[in-house]
Amino acid sequence: MANILKIEHLFKNYGSVEILKDINVEIEQGDFLVLVGPSGCGKSTLLNCIAGLEPITGGSLHIGGQDMTAVSPKDRDIAMVFQSYALYPTMTVAKNITFGMKVRGVDQATQDKKLAHVAQQLQIENLLKRKPGQLSGGQRQRVAMGRALVRDPKLFLFDEPLSNLDAKLRVEMRTEIKQLHQRLGASMVYVTHDQIEAMTLATKIVVMKGGVIQQIGTPAEIYNRPANLFVADFMGSPAMNLIPAKARANGSGTDIQIAQDRGDPIVLTDTKNRDLPEDVILGVRPEDIGDAAMRSGAHMQEAECLIDIVEPAGADTYAVMQLGGKHVTARLHSETNAAPGNAQRLAFDLGKVSYFAPDTGLRLN
Amino acid sequence: MADLSVSAASPAGQSQTGKIALRWSLYTLLCLFALFYLLPLFVMITTSLKSLDEIRTGDLISLPREVTFDAWRTAWSGACTGIQCEGVRPYFWNSVLIAIPGVAISTLLGAMNGYVVAQWRFRGANIIFSLMLFGCFIPFQVVLLPMARVLGMMGIAGTIPGLIFVHVIYGLGFTTLFFRNYYVSIPADLTKAAKVDGAGFFRIFWSIFLPLSLPIIVVTVIWQFTQIWNDFLFGVSFSQAGTQPVTVALNNIVNSTTGVKEYNVDMAAAIIAALPTLLVYVVAGKYFVRGLTAGSVKG
């Protein structure tokens, strides 16, 4: 299948400052690509480069098979939704949506037809005569989406479109964007700093830091097999536990020894992974540590741990303990009998753990 | 918050009468100041409505015994400016012919400059803007000689287009400053969205920025109109017989009369010369204040 977007060796400098370093990304028709990373990682700059709003310093960029490296934004067959919505304040909603068509000289009948279609799709028919100033945040968001949808472009670009909405509306709009993507089968590139948004929306995630791509993969790949410590720590909430440990070969498997602040070190036996260096950082998701009594499986390993804090969160209860000098969070059943100060028998799912090298931060298994 | 309002309310409750007395003395003082400032205008108007005999015999601030518009008629179409005796009328129209294109051109160019400097950042944009700002602070007198040379070389010395040119050049610094400061507060995403929508440089300016600019256009028009209409130095330096603006004519009427000084005519001519700027302030004054503060408040 043809690549809808193909970025090769893209560099972007502001003066002598390198903002983006050797970016290589490809997506196919119908993909939902999410660029995620902490603020200042260059994800918005990359989006602006794709849109053509920022010239690139090096590399090439193809949209729909055509070289768009030096093409102006209007000829790239893209539509963009901005964080601030960027609605034209003096125009009505209808005029906002049809402005692009008007500029391109589309005839009035087609404009009306497309406007009606999009308005019906987004349920904003009753707002068409209003000015942006008279709309609520969620309504403005819809109009901004309408302005993009009406263009029917090869590629949709979203620049943190939900970050100005309140929490409840954000979740609603997130679902709507996902529905829209499934219904239209359109290709989208979406920028966010919210890793939950990234996980829920994406078919493909690009995690960025300091202008460098850390990992590209499906949400499951990123979540289950993070490529390095940064990705492991950034994706997931509560974050993955990253515990310094000692690995020692033990016949068919590996003994993983973790120091405890009080009491004897914990030893877990991993039968899946071999040939680990002596010093490793063990990455365990909170949901992969559970009450021993309620969990079982091939790679389950049990150990006594001293619980420091218990945080009930409704559906789950989080227990925090000290392992290897770090706070470690376990996600326990809401009816757990864990109590602060007591030892609790916990099960670690070693089938799902990650190992990282402490010096390079790279994944080992 | 609650503490504050309580402590602010209690002393006011104790001395309600004191508060009223304070209010009244404040208003009295303000009225006195207003009267003081209005006095010159009062004298001008009453004097212009008196006959010359009455001025000679009467009191400066007394009301006219007999109202006559003779002085206004003379000032408009009969007073002598040097050897010609046509009143201020032809010069008034000269001023109109200078001010209207001068204001329109400098405002439009300022809007465009401001749009470029604020929204189409290019290498050296800040330096160019700083230089234009610097232009605002160059005293008029400094540019007189170079400007005379330039006008001469362009072949428009002593003409009305020449004066329009001078005023446009001199006004550009201010108009650019006004529009630039207004346009920086407009989010850059708006320009980006329009670019993605397919609009070009001028399309974005006409369809998106100009419709947003009414408050700042009013401010700029008032500022430029006042500057150009009230200008005397450029008017007297770069004009010749037949192209002088009203300010220069007024000076000639007052200074070139021989024999008896016709105070009533002088006053009437002065009021006529000041009327347009006064009118602009009355009509657009409320937009002026609104426009000056508009940039700071998010619409």
XYZ file of C-alpha atoms in Angstrom:
664
model
C 0.000 0.000 0.000
C 1.180 3.482 -0.757
C 2.626 5.601 1.971
C 0.450 8.607 2.676
C 3.265 10.328 4.558
C 6.940 9.552 4.328
C 9.558 11.589 6.163
C 13.194 10.777 5.529
C 16.192 12.149 7.429
C 14.404 15.336 8.384
C 16.473 17.942 10.208
C 15.289 21.292 11.511
C 17.551 23.996 12.942
C 16.794 27.423 14.321
C 20.093 29.165 13.736
C 22.630 26.849 15.316
C 20.099 25.103 17.570
C 19.041 21.677 16.362
C 15.316 21.213 17.009
C 14.733 17.994 15.087
C 17.418 15.402 14.422
C 17.177 12.769 11.697
C 13.443 12.105 11.804
C 12.231 9.100 9.797
C 8.505 8.310 9.864
C 6.162 6.553 7.463
C 2.426 6.097 7.705
C -0.041 4.336 5.459
C -3.519 5.264 4.306
C -5.898 5.175 7.280
C -3.211 5.331 9.957
C -3.661 7.461 13.052
C -0.167 8.609 13.967
C 0.309 10.263 17.344
C 3.411 12.308 18.106
C 3.871 12.326 21.854
C 6.511 13.702 24.172
C 7.126 16.238 26.913
C 6.871 19.928 26.047
C 9.796 21.208 24.038
C 10.533 17.832 22.449
C 9.896 19.168 18.949
C 6.619 17.376 18.239
C 4.724 20.572 17.318
C 7.645 21.740 15.208
C 7.553 18.429 13.360
C 3.832 18.896 12.714
C 4.458 22.421 11.419
C 7.135 21.009 9.144
C 4.675 18.451 7.786
C 2.177 21.271 7.213
C 4.821 23.367 5.487
C 4.451 26.201 7.976
C 8.102 25.781 8.937
C 10.764 25.206 6.286
C 12.944 22.175 6.963
C 16.715 22.314 7.114
C 17.459 18.907 5.647
C 15.831 15.708 4.467
C 12.697 15.090 2.445
C 8.973 14.848 2.983
C 6.448 13.065 0.756
C 2.682 13.300 1.069
C 0.594 10.909 -0.997
C 3.656 9.837 -2.934
C 4.547 13.360 -4.049
C 7.633 15.250 -2.931
C 6.289 18.107 -0.800
C 9.598 19.181 0.761
C 9.456 22.673 -0.717
C 5.748 22.968 -1.518
C 3.690 25.706 0.186
C 1.063 24.649 2.769
C -1.912 25.358 0.531
C -0.730 22.893 -2.113
C 0.003 20.002 0.244
C -3.578 18.733 0.372
C -3.682 18.852 4.166
C -6.036 20.294 6.773
C -4.996 21.328 10.245
C -6.727 21.804 13.596
C -4.933 24.112 16.013
C -4.672 24.106 19.781
C -6.156 27.610 19.933
C -8.703 26.567 17.235
C -7.616 29.677 15.278
C -11.148 30.465 14.110
C -11.425 33.703 12.138
C -13.065 35.999 14.721
C -14.906 38.310 12.332
C -16.505 35.554 10.280
C -19.536 33.458 11.120
C -19.160 29.736 11.668
C -20.401 29.055 8.141
C -17.898 31.483 6.645
C -15.119 30.008 8.782
C -15.831 26.582 7.370
C -16.174 27.707 3.750
C -13.272 30.203 3.752
C -10.828 27.654 2.337
C -13.206 26.726 -0.481
C -13.898 30.381 -1.209
C -10.182 31.126 -1.467
C -9.782 28.212 -3.864
C -12.665 29.401 -6.004
C -15.040 26.487 -5.388
C -18.512 27.316 -6.731
C -21.257 28.359 -4.341
C -23.454 25.290 -4.816
C -20.643 22.882 -3.908
C -19.729 25.064 -0.925
C -23.295 24.947 0.384
C -23.558 21.218 -0.114
C -20.300 20.450 1.684
C -21.081 22.898 4.475
C -24.445 21.263 5.078
C -22.874 17.806 5.083
C -20.140 18.703 7.564
C -22.507 20.669 9.794
C -24.800 17.696 9.978
C -21.893 15.343 10.669
C -20.674 17.427 13.605
C -24.122 18.543 14.744
C -23.374 22.248 14.478
C -26.224 23.203 12.104
C -27.740 25.552 14.681
C -24.451 27.423 15.154
C -23.724 28.333 11.541
C -24.787 31.977 11.819
C -22.896 32.694 15.042
C -19.473 34.247 15.454
C -16.701 32.267 17.210
C -16.862 34.641 20.200
C -20.382 33.408 20.957
C -19.404 29.746 21.150
C -18.273 27.586 24.059
C -14.919 25.814 24.016
C -16.393 22.523 22.856
C -18.391 24.200 20.098
C -15.316 26.065 18.857
C -13.508 22.755 18.802
C -16.218 21.286 16.595
C -16.114 24.228 14.221
C -12.350 23.900 13.949
C -12.825 20.222 13.095
C -15.495 21.162 10.584
C -13.119 23.533 8.863
C -10.677 20.659 8.442
C -13.257 18.009 7.470
C -14.854 20.100 4.749
C -11.583 20.110 2.848
C -11.508 16.311 2.534
C -7.693 16.293 2.439
C -5.191 13.452 2.061
C -3.866 14.114 5.552
C -5.349 15.632 8.702
C -3.030 17.362 11.176
C -4.042 17.978 14.782
C -1.953 20.167 17.080
C -2.993 19.360 20.678
C -6.642 19.978 19.791
C -8.060 18.917 23.150
C -5.710 20.599 25.585
C -7.892 23.707 26.042
C -10.969 21.711 27.039
C -11.968 20.672 30.541
C -11.360 17.069 31.569
C -14.853 15.724 30.897
C -15.222 17.353 27.489
C -11.746 16.198 26.560
C -12.700 12.563 27.042
C -15.900 13.049 25.027
C -14.116 14.747 22.155
C -11.408 12.097 22.228
C -14.013 9.439 21.622
C -15.545 11.537 18.881
C -12.242 12.000 17.102
C -11.679 8.265 17.259
C -15.150 7.600 15.829
C -14.513 10.139 13.109
C -11.271 8.438 12.198
C -12.908 5.037 12.006
C -15.828 6.324 9.939
C -13.770 8.338 7.462
C -10.805 5.997 7.255
C -8.725 9.128 6.897
C -5.028 9.449 7.638
C -4.215 11.614 10.620
C -1.201 12.997 12.433
C -1.944 14.074 15.953
C 0.303 15.901 18.437
C -0.230 15.601 22.169
C 1.705 15.628 25.419
C -0.954 13.432 27.026
C 0.145 9.794 26.911
C -3.382 8.519 27.587
C -4.644 10.406 24.545
C -1.812 8.867 22.565
C -2.604 5.338 23.745
C -6.341 5.581 23.130
C -6.281 7.236 19.716
C -3.231 5.985 17.898
C -2.713 3.123 15.523
C 0.949 4.146 15.604
C 2.815 6.178 18.203
C 6.006 8.172 17.847
C 7.597 8.998 21.211
C 9.936 11.976 21.020
C 12.413 13.618 23.341
C 14.825 16.451 22.635
C 14.118 16.396 18.912
C 14.990 12.702 18.580
C 12.555 9.857 18.016
C 12.783 7.422 20.949
C 10.479 4.724 19.640
C 7.928 4.134 16.904
C 5.327 1.429 17.314
C 1.751 0.424 17.961
C 0.325 1.447 21.350
C 0.742 -2.150 22.555
C 4.376 -2.327 21.487
C 5.164 1.002 23.117
C 3.398 0.000 26.300
C 4.649 -3.557 26.625
C 8.091 -3.302 25.114
C 9.406 0.247 25.665
C 12.683 0.775 23.832
C 14.395 2.689 26.618
C 14.001 4.079 30.126
C 12.508 7.352 28.860
C 9.671 5.661 26.972
C 9.102 3.261 29.869
C 8.765 6.145 32.294
C 6.755 8.443 29.999
C 4.057 6.075 28.779
C 1.560 4.690 31.266
C -0.063 6.026 34.393
C 0.946 5.316 37.122
C 4.374 5.075 35.519
C 6.285 1.839 35.101
C 8.339 0.894 38.164
C 12.023 1.074 37.339
C 13.911 -0.883 39.978
C 17.719 -1.270 40.140
C 18.517 -4.981 40.483
C 21.280 -7.582 40.203
C 20.948 -10.399 37.672
C 22.704 -13.730 38.136
C 22.558 -16.736 35.795
C 20.804 -19.692 37.367
C 20.724 -22.783 35.210
C 17.795 -22.427 32.880
C 16.972 -18.845 33.883
C 18.125 -15.780 35.735
C 17.885 -14.836 39.398
C 16.872 -11.218 39.866
C 17.862 -9.869 43.254
C 16.271 -6.659 44.534
C 17.377 -4.945 47.738
C 14.741 -4.034 50.296
C 15.114 -1.139 52.713
C 14.051 -3.305 55.595
C 14.404 -7.045 55.584
C 16.074 -9.495 53.241
C 16.495 -8.854 49.531
C 13.835 -10.281 47.253
C 14.926 -12.892 44.727
C 12.785 -13.561 41.687
C 13.609 -16.206 39.124
C 13.065 -15.300 35.496
C 12.877 -18.402 33.335
C 12.349 -16.482 30.114
C 15.313 -14.158 29.861
C 18.956 -15.188 29.895
C 22.344 -13.576 29.333
C 21.600 -10.385 31.222
C 24.486 -8.239 32.515
C 24.952 -8.111 36.276
C 23.514 -4.619 36.781
C 20.086 -4.111 35.284
C 17.076 -1.925 35.792
C 13.950 -3.986 36.096
C 10.824 -2.398 34.608
C 7.514 -3.666 35.965
C 4.119 -2.114 35.277
C 2.049 -1.599 38.446
C -0.616 -3.976 37.099
C 2.013 -6.711 36.805
C 2.427 -6.720 40.585
C -0.615 -8.134 42.355
C -1.847 -9.955 45.432
C -0.247 -13.393 45.428
C -3.489 -14.998 46.474
C -5.387 -13.675 43.478
C -2.816 -14.070 40.710
C -1.380 -17.084 39.016
C 0.436 -17.812 35.774
C 3.490 -19.369 34.184
C 5.898 -16.558 34.984
C 4.468 -15.484 38.340
C 7.035 -15.139 41.101
C 6.017 -14.417 44.656
C 7.788 -12.402 47.329
C 7.099 -10.813 50.737
C 7.150 -7.011 50.539
C 6.756 -4.329 53.216
C 3.939 -1.968 52.269
C 4.503 1.732 53.102
C 1.409 3.449 51.757
C -1.991 2.221 50.579
C -3.936 4.432 48.148
C -7.482 3.309 47.371
C -8.572 4.612 43.955
C -12.008 3.073 43.608
C -11.609 0.313 41.055
C -8.095 -0.481 42.221
C -5.966 0.071 45.286
C -2.376 1.185 44.827
C 0.212 -0.023 47.300
C 3.549 1.786 47.501
C 6.701 0.153 48.846
C 10.450 0.663 48.810
C 12.374 -1.707 46.540
C 15.952 -1.158 45.402
C 15.818 2.337 46.888
C 12.859 3.356 44.727
C 9.174 3.845 45.345
C 7.425 0.950 43.688
C 3.710 0.998 42.989
C 1.628 -2.156 42.824
C -1.896 -2.202 41.492
C -3.894 -4.418 43.839
C -7.480 -5.512 43.910
C -9.795 -3.021 45.601
C -10.599 -5.613 48.272
C -6.986 -6.272 49.176
C -6.089 -6.679 52.835
C -2.746 -4.862 52.387
C -2.110 -2.368 55.180
C 0.682 0.162 55.717
C 3.557 -1.215 57.776
C 2.607 -4.838 57.140
C 4.277 -7.362 54.902
C 2.211 -8.562 51.973
C 2.796 -11.486 49.696
C 2.896 -10.100 46.161
C 3.164 -11.785 42.788
C 5.416 -10.341 40.051
C 4.572 -11.265 36.467
C 8.039 -11.808 35.065
C 6.601 -12.710 31.669
C 5.877 -9.029 31.072
C 8.862 -7.281 32.586
C 11.443 -5.177 30.745
C 15.150 -4.997 31.455
C 17.201 -1.886 30.779
C 20.923 -1.177 30.904
C 21.548 1.370 33.701
C 24.247 3.247 31.740
C 22.664 3.565 28.274
C 19.030 3.236 29.316
C 18.401 0.876 26.390
C 16.199 -2.184 26.499
C 17.988 -5.495 27.077
C 15.361 -8.199 26.493
C -11.185 38.814 50.545
C -13.958 38.842 53.140
C -11.726 40.631 55.648
C -10.908 43.287 53.125
C -14.489 44.151 52.297
C -15.446 44.315 55.975
C -12.604 46.637 56.904
C -13.350 48.823 53.874
C -17.049 49.048 54.693
C -16.903 49.907 58.395
C -15.235 53.370 58.254
C -17.510 54.338 55.350
C -20.542 53.447 57.452
C -19.296 55.598 60.312
C -19.039 58.820 58.330
C -21.629 58.810 55.558
C -21.860 62.611 55.695
C -18.095 62.955 55.435
C -18.147 60.820 52.318
C -20.800 63.001 50.687
C -18.894 66.173 51.561
C -15.768 64.701 50.006
C -17.689 63.798 46.866
C -19.122 67.304 46.523
C -15.830 69.090 47.082
C -14.277 66.809 44.479
C -16.944 67.695 41.918
C -16.650 71.403 42.718
C -12.927 71.268 42.175
C -13.336 69.406 38.894
C -15.936 71.937 37.701
C -13.579 74.806 38.524
C -10.827 73.187 36.497
C -13.206 72.557 33.609
C -14.272 76.211 33.648
C -10.671 77.310 33.710
C -9.829 75.173 30.671
C -12.950 76.271 28.800
C -12.273 79.970 29.347
C -10.106 80.488 26.222
C -12.721 78.815 24.048
C -15.400 80.971 25.635
C -13.424 84.132 24.942
C -12.763 83.034 21.367
C -16.399 82.334 20.626
C -17.791 85.477 22.269
C -15.142 87.684 20.670
C -15.819 86.237 17.252
C -19.496 87.159 17.633
C -18.882 90.763 18.661
C -18.447 93.795 16.426
C -15.077 95.543 16.425
C -16.565 98.561 18.283
C -17.860 96.379 21.040
C -14.495 94.659 21.442
C -12.758 98.007 21.733
C -15.156 99.368 24.340
C -16.354 96.252 26.134
C -15.049 93.690 28.552
C -12.994 90.685 27.380
C -15.186 88.068 29.024
C -18.585 89.702 28.730
C -21.220 88.231 26.442
C -21.797 90.054 23.135
C -24.509 92.754 23.373
C -25.345 92.277 19.742
C -24.532 88.936 18.048
C -23.105 89.373 14.560
C -21.670 86.794 12.161
C -19.863 89.399 10.070
C -16.496 88.373 11.459
C -17.130 84.703 10.500
C -18.120 85.744 6.975
C -14.969 87.854 6.622
C -12.751 85.128 8.066
C -14.192 82.514 5.713
C -14.091 84.467 2.465
C -12.802 88.019 2.839
C -9.889 88.340 5.223
C -6.543 89.255 3.759
C -3.617 86.875 3.880
C -0.896 89.144 2.606
C -1.960 90.642 -0.712
C -4.900 88.316 -1.390
C -8.192 88.852 0.403
C -10.095 85.559 -0.001
C -10.347 84.516 3.658
C -9.350 81.036 4.842
C -11.684 79.226 2.438
C -9.176 78.200 -0.289
C -6.617 77.224 2.322
C -9.182 75.220 4.232
C -9.758 73.146 1.096
C -5.990 72.819 0.631
C -5.824 71.319 4.117
C -8.639 68.928 3.292
C -6.849 67.892 0.092
C -3.660 67.260 2.057
C -5.169 65.642 5.141
C -7.558 63.119 3.604
C -5.127 61.356 1.230
C -2.341 61.799 3.776
C -4.348 60.058 6.495
C -5.668 57.354 4.186
C -2.311 56.445 2.658
C -0.315 56.527 5.898
C -2.950 54.450 7.706
C -3.095 51.816 4.991
C 0.681 51.585 4.695
C 1.012 51.497 8.484
C -1.494 48.643 8.655
C 0.455 46.696 6.079
C 3.808 47.390 7.732
C 2.423 46.394 11.108
C 0.974 43.205 9.620
C 4.329 42.253 8.103
C 6.393 43.118 11.172
C 4.031 41.350 13.565
C 2.912 38.302 11.576
C 5.402 37.637 8.774
C 8.595 37.611 10.759
C 11.608 37.791 8.502
C 15.307 38.135 9.168
C 15.934 41.684 10.405
C 12.257 42.434 11.056
C 13.086 43.721 14.517
C 15.833 45.993 13.245
C 13.559 47.494 10.619
C 10.833 48.042 13.185
C 13.296 49.666 15.601
C 14.478 51.989 12.853
C 10.889 52.989 12.082
C 10.304 53.622 15.777
C 13.416 55.773 15.808
C 11.830 57.782 13.011
C 9.040 58.786 15.398
C 11.525 60.627 17.586
C 13.350 62.653 14.942
C 12.381 66.312 15.415
C 10.656 67.938 12.431
C 13.293 70.645 12.131
C 16.066 68.133 11.452
C 14.473 66.775 8.299
C 13.485 70.132 6.762
C 16.540 70.641 4.549
C 17.009 67.041 3.368
C 13.287 66.805 2.733
C 13.348 69.997 0.665
C 16.115 68.460 -1.477
C 14.172 65.227 -1.930
C 10.980 67.058 -2.874
C 12.946 69.158 -5.341
C 14.497 66.100 -6.958
C 11.103 64.436 -7.211
C 9.674 67.561 -8.816
C 6.868 67.921 -6.308
C 8.261 70.800 -4.261
C 5.623 73.361 -3.290
C 2.737 71.160 -4.443
C -0.063 69.467 -2.534
C 1.169 65.945 -3.491
C 4.527 67.002 -2.074
C 2.953 67.849 1.265
C 0.973 64.603 1.246
C 4.248 62.747 0.622
C 5.968 64.478 3.549
C 3.108 63.711 5.926
C 2.866 60.068 4.830
C 6.598 59.544 5.347
C 6.567 61.251 8.698
C 3.447 59.439 9.857
C 4.603 55.941 8.888
C 6.600 55.428 12.081
C 3.592 56.041 14.268
C 1.024 54.216 12.173
C 3.316 51.181 11.901
C 3.829 51.219 15.669
C 0.069 51.347 16.315
C -0.782 48.506 13.973
C 2.204 46.379 14.908
C 1.302 46.511 18.598
C -2.282 45.653 17.777
C -1.381 42.764 15.495
C 1.190 41.111 17.791
C -1.646 40.291 20.162
C -3.386 38.299 17.420
C -2.349 34.628 17.704
C 0.011 33.399 14.992
C -2.176 30.319 14.600
C -4.705 32.491 12.774
C -2.207 33.213 10.010
C -1.165 29.567 9.937
C -4.766 28.375 9.654
C -5.382 30.785 6.793
C -2.219 29.617 5.035
C -3.335 26.000 5.280
C -6.745 27.119 4.002
C -4.940 28.390 0.930
C -4.956 32.139 1.492
C -1.962 34.215 0.458
C -0.315 37.320 1.910
C -2.868 39.892 0.733
C -5.874 37.614 1.133
C -5.055 37.085 4.811
C -4.572 40.819 5.248
C -7.863 41.810 3.600
C -10.091 38.979 4.806
C -8.804 38.379 8.309
C -6.666 41.218 9.656
C -8.374 44.330 8.304
C -11.863 43.321 9.543
C -10.336 42.901 13.014
C -8.699 46.308 12.959
C -11.551 48.827 13.344
C -10.535 50.074 16.815
C -6.915 50.623 15.859
C -7.884 52.192 12.522
C -9.945 54.768 14.435
C -7.027 55.520 16.737
C -4.646 55.886 13.816
C -7.019 58.072 11.810
C -7.580 60.433 14.731
C -3.879 60.626 15.448
C -2.849 61.182 11.845
C -5.658 63.629 11.079
C -4.760 65.746 14.103
C -1.088 65.675 13.190
C -1.563 66.559 9.553
C -4.321 69.118 9.998
C -2.552 70.957 12.797
C 0.863 70.876 11.160
C 2.373 74.283 10.599
C 6.084 73.727 10.091
C 5.896 71.440 7.046
C 3.012 73.524 5.719
C 4.951 76.736 5.835
C 8.220 75.182 4.636
C 7.089 73.063 1.706
C 4.208 75.112 0.245
C 3.976 78.088 -2.027
C 1.246 80.593 -2.827
C -1.879 78.603 -3.622
C -0.941 75.379 -1.835
C -0.691 76.628 1.744
C -2.725 74.784 4.375
C -5.168 76.546 6.691
C -2.719 76.794 9.585
C -0.364 78.880 7.488
C -3.239 81.031 6.234
C -4.374 81.652 9.798
C -0.914 82.844 10.721
C -0.871 85.157 7.719
C -4.266 86.640 8.553
C -3.259 87.364 12.122
C 0.224 88.644 11.355
C -0.202 90.489 8.081
C -3.047 92.863 8.969
C -2.036 96.502 9.131
C -3.734 99.175 11.128
C -6.556 98.094 13.414
C -6.308 94.475 14.626
C -9.564 92.683 13.799
C -9.706 90.405 16.796
C -13.156 89.071 15.957
C -11.985 87.934 12.493
C -8.836 86.383 13.929
C -10.874 84.445 16.472
C -13.403 83.248 13.901
C -10.613 82.124 11.573
C -8.901 80.267 14.412
C -12.106 78.461 15.308
C -12.708 77.515 11.662
C -9.176 76.156 11.453
C -9.628 74.090 14.624
C -13.131 72.841 13.861
C -12.333 69.662 11.875
C -10.037 68.166 14.528
C -12.580 69.046 17.195
C -15.252 67.308 15.143
C -13.118 64.188 14.689
C -12.606 63.948 18.451
C -16.284 64.389 19.248
C -17.407 61.833 16.655
C -14.724 59.200 17.211
C -13.485 60.030 20.700
C -15.036 57.083 22.442
C -13.465 54.700 19.933
C -10.147 56.399 20.623
C -9.972 55.324 24.249
C -11.490 51.954 23.400
C -8.926 51.384 20.667
C -5.971 52.384 22.811
C -6.844 49.744 25.375
C -8.175 47.147 22.915
C -4.828 45.435 22.389
C -4.442 44.599 26.051
C -7.841 42.961 26.472
C -8.461 39.602 24.880
C -11.576 39.778 22.706
